[in-house]
Short mmCIF file of C-alpha atoms in Angstrom, two decimals:
data_model
loop_
_atom_site.label_atom_id
_atom_site.label_comp_id
_atom_site.label_asym_id
_atom_site.label_seq_id
_atom_site.Cartn_x
_atom_site.Cartn_y
_atom_site.Cartn_z
CA MET A 1426 -0.17 0.03 -0.38
CA ARG A 1427 2.78 2.13 0.92
CA LEU A 1428 4.82 1.34 -2.23
CA SER A 1429 1.33 2.08 -4.44
CA GLY A 1430 0.75 5.61 -2.91
CA ALA A 1431 4.62 6.62 -3.04
CA LEU A 1432 4.64 5.67 -7.02
CA PHE A 1433 1.41 7.38 -7.31
CA LEU A 1434 2.63 10.80 -6.06
CA LEU A 1435 5.50 10.22 -7.86
CA LEU A 1436 3.31 9.72 -10.97
CA SER A 1437 1.24 12.93 -9.93
CA ILE A 1438 4.80 15.12 -9.55
CA VAL A 1439 6.36 13.87 -13.11
CA LEU A 1440 2.88 14.39 -14.83
CA PHE A 1441 1.62 17.57 -13.59
CA ALA A 1442 4.06 19.33 -12.11
CA GLN A 1443 4.85 22.18 -14.13
CA LYS A 1444 7.51 24.99 -13.66
CA VAL A 1445 6.63 28.78 -14.92
CA PRO A 1446 8.03 29.21 -18.59
CA VAL A 1447 10.67 31.92 -19.53
CA ASP A 1448 8.99 34.14 -21.88
CA SER A 1449 9.94 32.35 -25.03
CA GLU A 1450 8.15 29.53 -23.87
CA LEU A 1451 4.26 31.96 -23.63
CA SER A 1452 3.43 31.69 -27.03
CA ALA A 1453 -0.65 31.77 -28.95
CA SER A 1454 -1.09 28.75 -31.28
CA GLY A 1455 -1.98 29.38 -34.85
CA ASP A 1456 -0.68 32.66 -36.82
CA GLN A 1457 -0.48 34.91 -33.43
CA GLY A 1458 2.96 34.05 -31.94
CA GLU A 1459 2.55 36.69 -29.08
CA GLU A 1460 4.30 35.95 -26.18
CA LEU A 1461 3.18 36.42 -22.89
CA THR A 1462 4.98 36.96 -19.93
CA PRO A 1463 3.95 35.57 -16.79
CA VAL A 1464 2.65 37.68 -13.91
CA PHE A 1465 3.26 36.47 -10.57
CA ASP A 1466 1.56 38.75 -8.00
CA ILE A 1467 -0.60 36.10 -6.97
CA ASN A 1468 -4.00 37.11 -4.69
CA PRO A 1469 -4.79 34.22 -3.22
CA ALA A 1470 -8.76 34.91 -2.64
CA ALA A 1471 -8.98 35.11 -6.39
CA TYR A 1472 -6.39 32.52 -7.89
CA ILE A 1473 -8.68 29.24 -8.65
CA VAL A 1474 -6.58 26.33 -8.63
CA GLY A 1475 -6.78 23.58 -11.03
CA PRO A 1476 -4.58 20.37 -12.87
CA GLY A 1477 -0.98 21.47 -12.69
CA ASP A 1478 -0.58 23.87 -10.05
CA GLU A 1479 2.38 22.99 -7.89
CA PHE A 1480 2.41 22.70 -4.14
CA LEU A 1481 5.33 23.29 -1.66
CA ILE A 1482 4.11 21.61 1.28
CA SER A 1483 6.08 21.59 4.79
CA VAL A 1484 5.12 19.99 7.93
CA ARG A 1485 7.37 20.85 11.17
CA GLY A 1486 7.15 19.19 14.37
CA VAL A 1487 9.01 16.26 16.00
CA ILE A 1488 10.13 15.44 12.37
CA GLU A 1489 10.32 18.14 9.53
CA ASN A 1490 8.99 17.22 6.22
CA ASN A 1491 9.08 19.27 3.10
CA PHE A 1492 7.65 17.36 -0.22
CA THR A 1493 6.03 19.01 -3.19
CA THR A 1494 2.81 17.54 -4.85
CA ALA A 1495 0.93 18.68 -7.99
CA ILE A 1496 -3.16 18.77 -8.59
CA ASN A 1497 -3.85 15.40 -10.52
CA PRO A 1498 -6.59 15.99 -13.57
CA GLU A 1499 -9.31 15.55 -11.35
CA GLY A 1500 -8.86 17.82 -9.22
CA PHE A 1501 -7.05 15.77 -6.25
CA ILE A 1502 -4.00 16.57 -4.22
CA PHE A 1503 -2.08 13.48 -3.17
CA MET A 1504 -0.19 13.01 0.16
CA PRO A 1505 1.34 10.32 1.53
CA LYS A 1506 -0.28 8.41 4.72
CA ILE A 1507 -2.97 10.99 4.00
CA GLY A 1508 -4.50 10.02 0.54
CA LEU A 1509 -5.98 12.19 -2.02
CA ILE A 1510 -7.58 15.67 -1.08
CA ASP A 1511 -10.49 17.29 -3.36
CA VAL A 1512 -9.13 21.00 -4.41
CA ASN A 1513 -10.58 21.60 -7.85
CA LYS A 1514 -11.61 25.04 -8.68
CA LEU A 1515 -11.41 26.03 -5.05
CA ILE A 1516 -9.34 29.42 -4.44
CA LEU A 1517 -6.10 29.28 -3.21
CA ALA A 1518 -6.43 30.43 -0.07
CA ASP A 1519 -9.05 27.69 0.63
CA ALA A 1520 -7.02 25.45 -1.20
CA LYS A 1521 -4.56 25.89 1.08
CA GLU A 1522 -6.17 26.07 4.60
CA LYS A 1523 -8.41 22.66 3.17
CA VAL A 1524 -4.74 20.54 3.07
CA SER A 1525 -3.76 22.79 6.25
CA GLU A 1526 -6.90 21.01 8.08
CA THR A 1527 -6.55 17.76 6.38
CA ILE A 1528 -2.75 17.02 7.55
CA ARG A 1529 -3.78 18.39 11.51
CA LYS A 1530 -6.14 15.46 11.88
CA PHE A 1531 -3.47 12.97 10.96
CA TYR A 1532 -0.84 14.94 12.81
CA LYS A 1533 -0.92 16.92 15.94
CA ASP A 1534 1.11 19.97 17.21
CA VAL A 1535 3.17 20.61 13.88
CA GLU A 1536 3.46 23.96 12.41
CA ILE A 1537 2.17 23.63 8.21
CA ASP A 1538 3.17 25.74 5.42
CA VAL A 1539 1.16 25.06 1.95
CA THR A 1540 3.08 27.50 -0.52
CA LEU A 1541 2.14 27.39 -4.54
CA ILE A 1542 5.42 26.82 -5.87
CA ASN A 1543 4.48 26.97 -9.91
CA VAL A 1544 1.47 27.56 -11.51
CA ARG A 1545 -0.27 25.35 -14.45
CA PHE A 1546 -0.51 26.01 -18.42
CA ILE A 1547 -3.94 27.15 -19.95
CA LYS A 1548 -5.55 27.36 -23.00
CA ILE A 1549 -7.61 30.54 -23.77
CA ASP A 1550 -9.49 31.19 -27.00
CA VAL A 1551 -9.63 34.52 -27.93
CA LEU A 1552 -12.83 35.59 -30.35
CA GLY A 1553 -14.95 38.25 -31.40
CA PHE A 1554 -14.14 41.76 -32.95
CA VAL A 1555 -10.46 40.89 -32.57
CA ASN A 1556 -7.28 41.52 -34.88
CA LYS A 1557 -6.63 38.07 -35.13
CA PHE A 1558 -8.63 35.04 -33.72
CA ALA A 1559 -6.23 33.23 -31.47
CA THR A 1560 -5.60 30.13 -28.80
CA PHE A 1561 -3.67 31.57 -26.04
CA THR A 1562 -0.89 29.22 -23.98
CA LEU A 1563 -0.02 31.04 -20.97
CA PRO A 1564 0.51 30.77 -17.06
CA ALA A 1565 -2.80 30.42 -15.64
CA ASN A 1566 -2.63 33.16 -13.18
CA THR A 1567 -2.57 35.76 -16.51
CA ARG A 1568 -5.31 38.32 -15.91
CA LEU A 1569 -7.70 39.33 -18.35
CA PHE A 1570 -6.41 43.26 -19.01
CA GLU A 1571 -2.73 41.50 -19.86
CA LEU A 1572 -4.36 39.57 -22.52
CA VAL A 1573 -6.37 42.63 -24.05
CA GLN A 1574 -3.09 44.21 -24.27
CA LYS A 1575 -1.72 41.36 -26.40
CA GLN A 1576 -4.35 42.37 -28.91
CA GLY A 1577 -2.70 44.99 -29.98
CA GLU A 1578 -4.15 48.49 -31.14
CA LEU A 1579 -8.15 47.45 -31.17
CA ASP A 1580 -11.06 49.36 -32.79
CA GLU A 1581 -12.13 52.24 -31.39
CA ALA A 1582 -16.15 50.19 -31.73
CA CYS A 1583 -14.22 47.13 -29.65
CA ASP A 1584 -15.96 47.09 -26.14
CA LEU A 1585 -13.59 46.64 -23.20
CA ARG A 1586 -16.04 47.25 -20.89
CA ASN A 1587 -18.36 44.37 -21.32
CA ILE A 1588 -15.78 41.84 -22.48
CA LEU A 1589 -17.60 38.02 -22.27
CA THR A 1590 -15.55 35.44 -20.58
CA ILE A 1591 -17.00 31.85 -20.35
CA SER A 1592 -15.51 29.70 -17.55
CA THR A 1593 -14.26 25.57 -17.43
CA ASP A 1594 -17.98 24.82 -16.38
CA GLY A 1595 -19.97 26.92 -19.23
CA ALA A 1596 -20.65 30.09 -16.95
CA GLU A 1597 -20.89 33.93 -18.63
CA THR A 1598 -19.53 36.52 -17.04
CA SER A 1599 -19.10 40.11 -18.30
CA TYR A 1600 -16.08 42.40 -17.46
CA ASP A 1601 -15.22 45.96 -17.77
CA VAL A 1602 -11.60 45.94 -18.22
CA ILE A 1603 -12.00 50.53 -18.48
CA ALA A 1604 -13.12 50.37 -15.15
CA TYR A 1605 -9.70 48.11 -14.04
CA LYS A 1606 -7.62 50.49 -15.93
CA LEU A 1607 -9.16 53.92 -14.64
CA LEU A 1608 -10.67 53.03 -11.45
CA ARG A 1609 -8.66 49.95 -10.15
CA GLN A 1610 -11.36 47.88 -9.77
CA GLU A 1611 -9.75 44.71 -9.28
CA ASP A 1612 -13.17 42.70 -9.39
CA GLN A 1613 -13.07 43.85 -13.25
CA ASN A 1614 -9.65 42.21 -14.23
CA PRO A 1615 -10.03 38.26 -13.33
CA TYR A 1616 -7.36 35.86 -13.18
CA LEU A 1617 -8.09 33.53 -16.36
CA SER A 1618 -7.54 30.48 -14.41
CA ASN A 1619 -10.65 28.92 -14.30
CA ILE A 1620 -11.10 30.91 -18.19
CA LYS A 1621 -11.44 28.92 -21.59
CA THR A 1622 -12.83 31.94 -23.57
CA VAL A 1623 -12.60 35.66 -24.09
CA ILE A 1624 -15.05 37.19 -26.67
CA LEU A 1625 -14.62 41.14 -27.69
CA ASN A 1626 -17.63 42.19 -29.10
CA ARG A 1627 -18.38 45.83 -31.03
CA THR A 1628 -20.85 48.30 -29.70
CA ASP A 1629 -22.86 51.18 -31.67
CA GLN A 1630 -23.78 52.01 -27.96
CA PHE A 1631 -22.20 55.02 -25.68
CA VAL A 1632 -22.45 57.34 -22.90
CA THR A 1633 -20.49 60.42 -22.79
CA ILE A 1634 -19.05 63.03 -19.89
CA TYR A 1635 -18.38 66.37 -20.69
CA GLY A 1636 -17.34 69.75 -18.93
CA SER A 1637 -15.79 70.04 -16.13
CA VAL A 1638 -13.97 66.60 -14.99
CA VAL A 1639 -10.37 65.57 -15.18
CA GLN A 1640 -10.70 63.45 -18.25
CA PRO A 1641 -13.77 64.48 -20.72
CA ASP A 1642 -14.10 61.10 -22.76
CA ARG A 1643 -16.55 58.98 -24.14
CA PHE A 1644 -17.06 55.45 -22.94
CA PRO A 1645 -18.74 52.01 -23.94
CA PHE A 1646 -22.63 51.76 -22.23
CA ARG A 1647 -22.58 49.18 -19.47
CA GLU A 1648 -25.96 47.91 -18.33
CA ASP A 1649 -26.64 48.92 -14.63
CA GLU A 1650 -23.83 51.53 -14.42
CA GLU A 1651 -24.96 54.63 -12.32
CA ILE A 1652 -24.37 57.66 -13.55
CA THR A 1653 -21.74 58.77 -10.59
CA ASN A 1654 -19.65 55.89 -12.01
CA LEU A 1655 -19.50 57.71 -15.45
CA ILE A 1656 -17.78 60.77 -13.59
CA LYS A 1657 -15.62 58.58 -11.97
CA LEU A 1658 -14.36 57.73 -14.94
CA GLY A 1659 -14.23 60.75 -16.14
CA GLY A 1660 -11.45 61.21 -13.59
CA GLY A 1661 -14.04 62.94 -10.86
CA PHE A 1662 -14.29 66.56 -10.60
CA ALA A 1663 -12.43 69.09 -11.47
CA SER A 1664 -11.83 71.77 -9.13
CA ASN A 1665 -13.94 74.16 -11.02
CA ALA A 1666 -16.62 71.95 -11.47
CA ARG A 1667 -20.13 72.98 -10.44
CA THR A 1668 -21.87 69.93 -8.61
CA ASP A 1669 -25.53 71.32 -7.65
CA THR A 1670 -26.36 71.63 -11.40
CA ILE A 1671 -25.45 67.87 -12.91
CA GLU A 1672 -27.24 67.83 -16.57
CA VAL A 1673 -28.17 64.72 -18.13
CA VAL A 1674 -29.11 64.74 -21.66
CA ARG A 1675 -30.86 61.64 -23.48
CA PHE A 1676 -33.74 60.79 -25.89
CA ASP A 1677 -37.47 60.58 -24.72
CA GLU A 1678 -38.95 57.11 -24.79
CA ASN A 1679 -39.55 57.38 -28.60
CA ASN A 1680 -36.13 58.06 -29.36
CA GLU A 1681 -36.66 61.42 -30.95
CA LYS A 1682 -36.63 64.18 -28.45
CA LEU A 1683 -33.53 65.27 -26.21
CA LEU A 1684 -34.49 65.59 -22.56
CA SER A 1685 -32.65 67.38 -19.93
CA ILE A 1686 -32.40 66.22 -16.35
CA PHE A 1687 -30.93 67.83 -13.69
CA TYR A 1688 -29.05 66.60 -10.50
CA ASN A 1689 -27.30 67.85 -7.36
CA TYR A 1690 -24.59 65.53 -6.47
CA ASP A 1691 -25.42 64.60 -3.13
CA GLU A 1692 -29.08 63.95 -4.39
CA LEU A 1693 -27.36 61.62 -7.50
CA LYS A 1694 -25.35 59.42 -5.09
CA ASN A 1695 -28.35 58.61 -2.99
CA SER A 1696 -31.05 58.17 -5.95
CA GLY A 1697 -28.90 55.87 -7.21
CA ASP A 1698 -29.82 56.64 -11.04
CA LYS A 1699 -28.40 54.48 -13.94
CA LEU A 1700 -27.62 55.53 -17.26
CA GLN A 1701 -29.27 55.01 -20.84
CA PRO A 1702 -27.36 54.19 -23.83
CA GLY A 1703 -26.71 57.06 -25.65
CA ASP A 1704 -26.71 59.62 -22.44
CA LYS A 1705 -24.47 62.87 -22.55
CA VAL A 1706 -23.56 63.51 -18.69
CA ILE A 1707 -22.61 67.77 -18.79
CA ILE A 1708 -20.77 68.87 -15.84
CA ARG A 1709 -20.81 72.97 -16.00
CA LYS A 1710 -18.02 75.27 -14.33
CA ILE A 1711 -18.54 77.80 -11.57
CA PRO A 1712 -17.95 81.20 -13.62
CA ASP A 1713 -15.04 83.25 -12.71
CA PHE A 1714 -13.33 80.70 -10.87
CA GLN A 1715 -9.65 80.94 -10.25
CA ILE A 1716 -8.73 82.59 -13.52
CA ASN A 1717 -5.46 83.64 -13.46
CA ARG A 1718 -5.15 87.49 -14.58
CA MET A 1719 -1.97 87.50 -14.79
CA VAL A 1720 0.57 89.08 -17.33
CA GLU A 1721 4.37 89.23 -17.96
CA ILE A 1722 6.88 91.96 -18.49
CA THR A 1723 10.25 91.16 -19.85
CA GLY A 1724 13.00 93.24 -20.39
CA GLU A 1725 14.54 96.63 -19.31
CA VAL A 1726 11.96 97.48 -16.78
CA GLN A 1727 13.51 97.89 -12.89
CA TYR A 1728 11.02 94.46 -11.62
CA PRO A 1729 10.68 92.66 -14.48
CA GLY A 1730 8.09 89.55 -14.06
CA MET A 1731 4.71 88.56 -13.35
CA TYR A 1732 2.25 90.73 -12.08
CA LYS A 1733 -1.46 90.12 -11.20
CA ILE A 1734 -4.40 92.50 -12.66
CA ARG A 1735 -7.72 93.41 -12.15
CA LYS A 1736 -10.45 92.70 -14.41
CA ASN A 1737 -11.37 95.61 -17.38
CA SER A 1738 -9.39 98.00 -15.25
CA THR A 1739 -5.68 97.86 -14.84
CA THR A 1740 -3.54 99.62 -17.58
CA LEU A 1741 -0.28 99.30 -19.34
CA TYR A 1742 0.71 102.68 -17.38
CA GLU A 1743 0.11 101.49 -14.07
CA VAL A 1744 1.50 97.97 -14.08
CA ILE A 1745 4.83 99.75 -15.46
CA SER A 1746 5.47 103.05 -13.46
CA VAL A 1747 3.26 101.61 -10.43
CA TYR A 1748 4.58 97.81 -10.51
CA ALA A 1749 7.35 97.24 -12.36
CA GLY A 1750 8.74 100.79 -11.11
CA GLY A 1751 9.34 102.19 -14.64
CA PHE A 1752 12.38 101.62 -17.19
CA THR A 1753 15.72 101.40 -17.11
CA LYS A 1754 18.12 103.95 -18.67
CA ASP A 1755 18.78 101.30 -21.63
CA ALA A 1756 14.74 100.69 -22.26
CA SER A 1757 14.15 101.06 -25.78
CA LEU A 1758 10.09 103.01 -25.84
CA LYS A 1759 10.45 102.96 -29.61
CA ASP A 1760 11.12 99.27 -29.74
CA ALA A 1761 8.45 98.44 -27.07
CA TYR A 1762 5.27 96.56 -27.38
CA VAL A 1763 2.44 94.43 -25.85
CA GLU A 1764 1.51 90.77 -27.40
CA ARG A 1765 -2.15 89.93 -26.35
CA ARG A 1766 -2.36 85.89 -26.15
CA ILE A 1767 -6.26 85.66 -25.72
CA GLY A 1768 -8.71 85.97 -28.78
CA THR A 1769 -5.75 87.02 -31.25
CA ASP A 1770 -5.94 83.57 -32.59
CA LYS A 1771 -8.55 84.06 -35.34
CA PRO A 1772 -8.47 82.24 -38.32
CA ASP A 1773 -7.62 83.95 -41.78
CA PRO A 1774 -9.37 81.65 -44.64
CA GLU A 1775 -8.08 84.28 -47.23
CA LEU A 1776 -4.90 84.47 -45.92
CA GLU A 1777 -4.73 80.44 -46.32
CA ARG A 1778 -6.01 80.70 -49.86
CA LEU A 1779 -3.51 83.23 -51.08
CA LYS A 1780 -1.00 80.77 -49.53
CA SER A 1781 -1.80 78.48 -51.67
CA ILE A 1782 -1.86 80.19 -54.95
CA PRO A 1783 1.70 80.64 -57.05
CA ARG A 1784 2.94 84.17 -57.25
CA VAL A 1785 2.44 84.30 -60.94
CA ASP A 1786 -1.54 83.85 -60.65
CA LEU A 1787 -1.91 86.55 -57.81
CA THR A 1788 -3.69 89.27 -58.35
CA GLU A 1789 -1.61 92.79 -57.39
CA ASP A 1790 -4.51 93.68 -54.63
CA GLU A 1791 -4.22 89.96 -53.12
CA TYR A 1792 0.08 90.24 -53.04
CA ASP A 1793 0.15 93.49 -51.13
CA TYR A 1794 -2.69 91.94 -49.24
CA LEU A 1795 -0.71 88.63 -48.68
CA LYS A 1796 2.85 90.81 -47.98
CA ALA A 1797 1.26 93.23 -45.51
CA ARG A 1798 -0.41 89.78 -43.45
CA SER A 1799 2.71 87.82 -43.92
CA ARG A 1800 4.59 90.86 -41.90
CA GLU A 1801 2.01 91.14 -39.68
CA ARG A 1802 2.89 90.28 -36.14
CA LYS A 1803 0.80 87.97 -34.33
CA GLY A 1804 -1.29 89.73 -31.30
CA ARG A 1805 1.09 92.79 -31.49
CA MET A 1806 -1.15 95.23 -30.24
CA VAL A 1807 -0.71 99.16 -31.43
CA VAL A 1808 0.66 101.16 -28.94
CA ASP A 1809 2.90 104.86 -28.31
CA PHE A 1810 4.81 103.95 -25.72
CA ILE A 1811 7.22 107.09 -26.29
CA GLY A 1812 3.67 109.16 -26.35
CA LEU A 1813 2.20 107.30 -23.24
CA PHE A 1814 5.30 107.56 -21.05
CA ALA A 1815 7.44 110.24 -22.28
CA GLY A 1816 4.66 112.36 -23.35
CA LYS A 1817 2.02 111.45 -20.86
CA ASN A 1818 -0.86 111.07 -23.34
CA LEU A 1819 -3.02 108.88 -21.32
CA ASN A 1820 -5.23 108.26 -24.38
CA GLU A 1821 -2.48 105.88 -25.40
CA ASP A 1822 -2.84 103.75 -22.48
CA LEU A 1823 -4.45 100.26 -22.71
CA ILE A 1824 -6.32 98.13 -20.55
CA LEU A 1825 -4.62 95.00 -19.79
CA LYS A 1826 -6.06 91.21 -20.27
CA ARG A 1827 -4.60 88.07 -18.49
CA GLU A 1828 -1.45 86.41 -20.36
CA ASP A 1829 -0.20 89.58 -22.19
CA VAL A 1830 3.22 89.93 -22.48
CA ILE A 1831 4.36 93.05 -22.22
CA VAL A 1832 8.36 93.35 -23.67
CA ILE A 1833 10.79 96.36 -23.25
CA PRO A 1834 13.80 95.65 -25.26
CA GLU A 1835 17.58 97.21 -24.73
CA LYS A 1836 18.30 100.29 -26.84
CA ILE A 1837 19.66 99.42 -30.15
CA ASP A 1838 23.06 101.33 -31.28
CA PHE A 1839 23.33 99.97 -34.48
CA ILE A 1840 22.62 99.65 -38.16
CA SER A 1841 22.67 96.42 -39.70
CA ILE A 1842 23.87 96.24 -43.66
CA VAL A 1843 22.77 92.80 -45.46
CA GLY A 1844 23.25 91.69 -49.23
CA GLN A 1845 25.99 92.73 -51.62
CA VAL A 1846 28.38 94.68 -49.60
CA VAL A 1847 32.28 94.14 -49.17
CA LYS A 1848 31.74 93.70 -45.36
CA PRO A 1849 28.14 92.95 -44.23
CA GLY A 1850 27.34 93.40 -40.28
CA ASN A 1851 26.26 95.87 -38.18
CA ILE A 1852 27.63 99.88 -37.69
CA VAL A 1853 27.30 101.99 -34.79
CA TYR A 1854 24.20 104.15 -35.18
CA ASP A 1855 25.22 107.88 -36.69
CA GLU A 1856 22.09 110.04 -37.05
CA ASN A 1857 24.47 112.25 -39.36
CA LEU A 1858 25.62 109.33 -41.65
CA SER A 1859 23.21 108.31 -44.85
CA VAL A 1860 22.62 105.16 -46.44
CA GLU A 1861 25.79 105.80 -48.85
CA GLN A 1862 28.18 106.56 -46.30
CA TYR A 1863 27.26 103.45 -44.22
CA ILE A 1864 27.53 101.69 -47.29
CA GLU A 1865 31.11 103.28 -47.62
CA ILE A 1866 32.07 102.01 -44.16
CA ALA A 1867 31.04 98.63 -45.02
CA GLY A 1868 33.42 98.28 -47.87
CA GLY A 1869 31.22 99.14 -50.55
CA PHE A 1870 29.36 97.41 -52.89
CA SER A 1871 30.46 94.22 -54.17
CA TRP A 1872 30.64 93.37 -57.78
CA ARG A 1873 27.30 91.92 -58.38
CA ALA A 1874 25.25 94.76 -56.09
CA ILE A 1875 22.53 96.10 -57.65
CA ASP A 1876 23.50 100.24 -56.36
CA ASP A 1877 20.32 101.70 -57.85
CA ASP A 1878 17.66 99.57 -55.68
CA ILE A 1879 18.83 99.84 -51.93
CA ARG A 1880 15.72 99.32 -49.18
CA VAL A 1881 15.51 99.95 -46.16
CA ILE A 1882 13.53 97.38 -43.70
CA LYS A 1883 12.54 99.77 -40.64
CA SER A 1884 13.20 98.19 -37.33
CA TYR A 1885 9.83 98.75 -35.79
CA SER A 1886 7.52 97.81 -38.46
CA GLY A 1887 9.10 95.83 -40.82
CA GLU A 1888 8.30 97.93 -43.84
CA TRP A 1889 10.37 97.83 -46.84
CA VAL A 1890 11.08 101.83 -48.37
CA GLU A 1891 13.06 102.51 -50.97
CA LEU A 1892 15.99 105.58 -50.95
CA ASP A 1893 13.72 108.20 -52.33
CA ASP A 1894 10.67 107.62 -49.61
CA LEU A 1895 13.12 107.17 -46.91
CA THR A 1896 12.75 109.96 -43.97
CA LYS A 1897 15.47 108.97 -41.65
CA LEU A 1898 17.35 105.83 -40.49
CA GLU A 1899 17.08 104.62 -36.72
CA PRO A 1900 18.75 102.12 -34.97
CA GLY A 1901 17.80 98.79 -35.56
CA ASP A 1902 17.13 99.53 -38.89
CA ILE A 1903 18.48 97.19 -41.71
CA ILE A 1904 19.70 98.82 -45.29
CA TRP A 1905 19.34 95.63 -47.63
CA VAL A 1906 21.33 96.09 -50.99
CA PRO A 1907 19.88 93.02 -53.49
CA GLU A 1908 22.17 91.33 -55.68
CA ASP A 1909 22.31 91.25 -59.70
CA PRO A 1910 21.36 87.53 -61.10
CA PRO A 1911 24.37 86.18 -62.85
CA PRO A 1912 23.65 85.58 -66.32
CA ALA A 1913 23.46 82.25 -67.94
CA LYS A 1914 26.41 79.63 -68.52
CA PHE A 1915 27.72 79.89 -71.81
CA TRP A 1916 26.89 75.64 -72.27
CA ASP A 1917 23.61 75.60 -71.44
CA VAL A 1918 22.88 78.44 -73.50
CA PHE A 1919 24.64 76.16 -75.93
CA ARG A 1920 22.74 73.39 -75.27
CA ASP A 1921 19.32 74.94 -75.35
CA THR A 1922 20.37 76.95 -78.43
CA MET A 1923 21.09 73.66 -80.47
CA MET A 1924 17.91 71.77 -79.20
CA VAL A 1925 15.80 74.81 -80.46
CA LEU A 1926 17.57 74.48 -83.92
CA GLY A 1927 17.14 70.55 -84.26
CA GLN A 1928 13.25 70.79 -83.58
CA ILE A 1929 12.95 73.81 -86.38
CA ALA A 1930 15.43 71.24 -88.50
CA ALA A 1931 13.31 68.49 -88.04
CA VAL A 1932 9.70 70.34 -88.88
CA VAL A 1933 11.70 71.72 -91.95
CA THR A 1934 12.68 68.36 -92.89
CA SER A 1935 8.95 67.17 -92.45
CA VAL A 1936 7.28 69.87 -94.58
CA VAL A 1937 9.96 69.36 -97.65
CA ALA A 1938 9.17 65.38 -97.55
CA ILE A 1939 5.41 66.46 -97.43
CA ALA A 1940 5.54 68.80 -100.38
CA VAL A 1941 8.15 66.57 -102.46
CA ALA A 1942 5.55 63.78 -102.00
CA THR A 1943 2.32 65.18 -103.31
CA ARG A 1944 4.03 66.88 -106.27
#
């Protein structure tokens, strides 16, 4: 009897005990070929044991005895001198307790440890609206979410909130892995130890959360879901959410008209009201809640940085003169500007249209508009800083808006010369020098310069001014000397000429041949 028991134990271990494989051993059959990495965090209250799971059993007392055993195909663990213990389809915690209790009936005053040391392999069929049908062979402690991840990028219509699983005894259960992912609801991410089939369906029924939640989004509809759970899926209320007027928009019973139902959040929690397919939950925001009415001053002021402003009240003069301590001695009021970032991003369809048209197809008016808009500095407000601060003309003052940026550049003391001069670069500004004298200082014209088409680009406006229209050079202006394009290369001209002559000769030859043939 002892011999047969020992033989049975040996066979059980050899046939059914399996070690957790390395990654390369885990794959799906068929065309899939995906590897599944085993997961070793096993929750004893959730993992269901089955044939092939291997245990280490330690009994310590007068005599210490350690041995391994595996669950056989019928769901039993064999123990010498004790016999078979039925643990089939028990959760791990119950299986360990049952084994311990059984041992205590035969051994008194002992310490018992039952440890799962290796998990079995299982086969899972993945069906439905997936990229590929497959049968996966994987460790039994793999969870549903891991298997879904192995499907790769799924279509938006794939319903991850109603994944159907079929257990080994045929029971069907629906799981919501989105709730697991976003809300860490562990009960929605089961072990696959007692599951044989996973089915991912597609859906056309959604519910949507809008407004002041952390993450507004659309989710597949799930039966018996409370409205409050959709708010949780949206990350919960944002800090500016108004919770006393939650609006639920849904179709009437004839699916024709949209109706609005309003809730207070406390009432909503107590009511347990459920979502319906197509519901839209709207969370309004509290008006003017924590709006950061701040402006930034950079450059040549005594105290640059961020400053708070009052809505529709604080002015440019006030911020610079009172808060920022005024200008430094190096401030260039001529080049100072205010950049407005709120409300200045209005699209210009006409500009976009003109950009797509070749220059030769544009009218003169269209080309002038394109140039003007291209030179425009987006968000730049028109303010005469010299008139406002030096002349104390408060008619030039500007009411600031949040996120305005006030830029006070440092004075520029040079003129830039670019283009066809011998030594292009910057030259210290002298109000007594003319354009021609600046060019002489730069070494004069280079040999390909067009000396009768010189332009001046004004520093503040970016306007291109011809010399005849120039009233005065100012610091920061750019003198541009254009280049005379080089003549065509001799061999290019010769080649093109020969090609034309050859074509003419071919035409003449054809005409002569036709004339001769018709005589």
